[in-house]
Amino acid sequence: MELAYVCEWEKRPKSTHCPSIPLVCSWSCRNLIAFTTDLKNDDDDKDVSHMIHIIDTEHPWDMFSINSGHSEVISCLEWDQSGSRLLSADGDGQIKCWSMSDHLVNSWECAFSSSVDGDPIVALSWLHNGVKLALHVEMSGSTNFGEKFSRVKFSPSMTLFGGKPMEGWLAVTVSGLVSVSLLKPGGALLTASESLCRLRGRVASADIAFTGGGNIVVAATDGSSSSPVQFYKVQVSVVSEKCRIDTELLPSLFLRCTTDPMRRDKYPAVTHLKFLTRENSEQVLLCASNQSGSIVECWSLRKEGLPVNNIFQHRSPVVGEKQPTILKWRILTTTSDLERVSTMALPKLPISTSNTDLKVASDTKFFPGLGLALAFHDGSIQILHRLSLHTMAVFYGSSSAQRPGDEAAIKRQRTAGPALHFKALQLSWTSLALAGVDSHGKLHMLRVSPSMGQVLDMNTTLRHLLFLLEYCMVTGYDWWDVLLHVQPTMVHNLVEKLHEEYMRQNQALQQVLATRIVAVKASLCKLSTATAARACDFHAKLLLIAISSTLKSLLRPHVLNTPDKSPGDRLTEICAKNTDTDIDKVMINLKTEEFVLDGPPLQSLQQLIQWVGDFVLYLLANLPNQVSQGSIVRPGFGFMRDGASLGMLREMLVMIRIWGLLKPGCLPTFTAMSDNQDSMQLLFRLLTKLWLCSREDGTSQEPDESLIDECCLLPSQLLVPSMDWLPVNDGIIVKLQGKLPLRLQFGRASSLQVVGGTAPLDVFTR
């Protein structure tokens, strides 16, 4: 593990609000991190604002803060599976659901709220939607995504008519209540509360997991290591438009350390209780602590045969009768005595733990999803194997005294008071990054090596990163944490291998992943100056696909009883078959009544139409440069051999030509050198010639001399616009190529220069 960056609060005068210790932290699949602070006014200690801060890991300084309106300290934060909604709960039983406004990361509003008045919330979770994948490390060399990432049969916690999952959340309170809120399709909220068991008791710590059959399992402890850890099955249903909760007691367990005569009274408190994964209610992690140390135990629920008395063993067995079984908790492993644990983070990557997969993972040194993180009060962090609990990696914080041989640090710690340590810790969704918030409110981002620091050959490293990029593509999760481990020398190979794997998938899956793979390639190419021009092309292609989809979606069939093909599909088919270079002859074959739109929508599309026109003009005017420069790759080079994208541009020019007859004001504006120049006709003719050279039917060839000569004359016929190719590259990922951690401040953008940055590309240098 190594530190990537630290983001800290800007120093402020004592008279204004300043952040105190953050309490909880949560990391979404979109790589958004939410954490909390309490803001106190020095003049009035009772005036406390409980704040929720949301940051994007790529721009950690650009923080959006919400005054949550909670009356007590926020105890839980929980993202939903899409990463677009956030639950917050406090010490007064208030639960709020925050959602994005207009899909903006910096705009949030409270959409729903529920409460269990005066009863602090100790555990909170969204109901399961029934979607579960398993990563098979054994199949990482397979060409089929369906074999690498298999769908596991899993039932939603609550279903609507037709089996559609019902959204909602579940909370556990300190007094032993379980509260469920269900979101009805119309926007109404159904809420109910029920006691976990008949004899309600104090719940100091709890966690929630789900079973494949649609049930919910709650683990709870009263905080004392001498008391049993209780488990409950919770079933949620809707009866007569009311939410109903049924609970059932499951087998419980006593910690091993309390039954050990040497440690019976050594660890009096249970400080942490976590299921190993959200979808596995049969493995639980427990941490017992005292003032100076902790011990961690891993338990597993197993089905065992029930011994039968000898009296019954001698009777003749009934055909088909099986030995009675019972569910029993068995300890898997335990750690030795540790430094006191301050917080822990569990992996979200759903890696398969079958014996074969675990063996392949061990042989290839692929460890994402197999490690859990423990933070200690001395400021250090350890990654432990989630099954064996042996140490896989260690990070020593700046104030840690545990670094071997560092006696001076030990003396400093004794005299300086409590060490700086992590109060909240979260692993990313691929387990390749670890975010922690320390007791001074600083946000730390750590890289976690896929091989846990073991040296691997380049091919194995590329295969690990490729496997995780494919997983992000299939799930739609953000891949920022994977980019943390990509070096500039890896970019070209990763892009090529990713494209090869994509092309091996079936046509339907390729269509689903078409835009995702372009976005992944764009973000990879930004990491190296050698592939910056390709990053420009991939970003332009994303915009091109979006504009094409928008324009085609406006087309409507002239009559309702149309054949199976939409107007957009027919346009694509006709343009692909008709190789005429005259735009008006191609237009004659189309049913122009399908292109009739009202005036205002057409005029509002003028900016998009203008971009298409400028883009075609830029590509054609730059063709001579692309051909003559040899190995130098310039922006636009990727489109010269991309028949699909050139065909898409050709279709849009035809659409724009038809719309121009209906409303000339929507046509793109070109600055021509002569008054009688038909700019659209000229661009379509040259674009068609280039498209014919790069068709995907096996007839591709180099552009001929006549086409290059005509493109050379374009700047003297039409004024070529300057194209703003690439979004502003002001993120943190391109500045993390070095090994030294960056120091950042909330609210102040990073002023660091990009490593290996070059001057802007000069488009027409020949």
GROMACS .gro file of N, CA, C and O in nm, residues 51 95 290 307 515 528 631 668 702 753:
model
   40
   51MET      N    1  -2.298   1.802   0.902
   51MET     CA    2  -2.275   1.817   0.759
   51MET      C    3  -2.246   1.683   0.692
   51MET      O    4  -2.181   1.595   0.750
   95ILE      N    5  -3.404   0.914   0.949
   95ILE     CA    6  -3.341   0.859   0.829
   95ILE      C    7  -3.381   0.946   0.711
   95ILE      O    8  -3.500   0.974   0.692
  290ASN      N    9  -0.999  -0.390   2.425
  290ASN     CA   10  -0.986  -0.322   2.553
  290ASN      C   11  -0.925  -0.184   2.526
  290ASN      O   12  -0.923  -0.139   2.411
  307PRO      N   13  -2.648  -3.562   1.649
  307PRO     CA   14  -2.630  -3.699   1.700
  307PRO      C   15  -2.760  -3.754   1.758
  307PRO      O   16  -2.838  -3.682   1.820
  515THR      N   17  -2.066   0.212  -2.589
  515THR     CA   18  -2.020   0.343  -2.539
  515THR      C   19  -1.928   0.327  -2.419
  515THR      O   20  -1.837   0.408  -2.399
  528SER      N   21  -0.126   0.892  -2.080
  528SER     CA   22   0.004   0.896  -2.147
  528SER      C   23   0.004   1.004  -2.253
  528SER      O   24  -0.092   1.019  -2.329
  631SER      N   25   0.415   0.827  -3.891
  631SER     CA   26   0.391   0.768  -3.759
  631SER      C   27   0.334   0.866  -3.658
  631SER      O   28   0.291   0.826  -3.550
  668PRO      N   29  -2.605   2.424  -4.057
  668PRO     CA   30  -2.476   2.472  -4.007
  668PRO      C   31  -2.426   2.591  -4.089
  668PRO      O   32  -2.451   2.599  -4.210
  702GLU      N   33  -0.631   0.276  -4.914
  702GLU     CA   34  -0.577   0.408  -4.882
  702GLU      C   35  -0.650   0.516  -4.962
  702GLU      O   36  -0.690   0.491  -5.077
  753GLN      N   37   0.131   2.067  -1.206
  753GLN     CA   38   0.140   2.044  -1.349
  753GLN      C   39   0.127   1.896  -1.379
  753GLN      O   40   0.168   1.811  -1.301
   0.00000   0.00000   0.00000
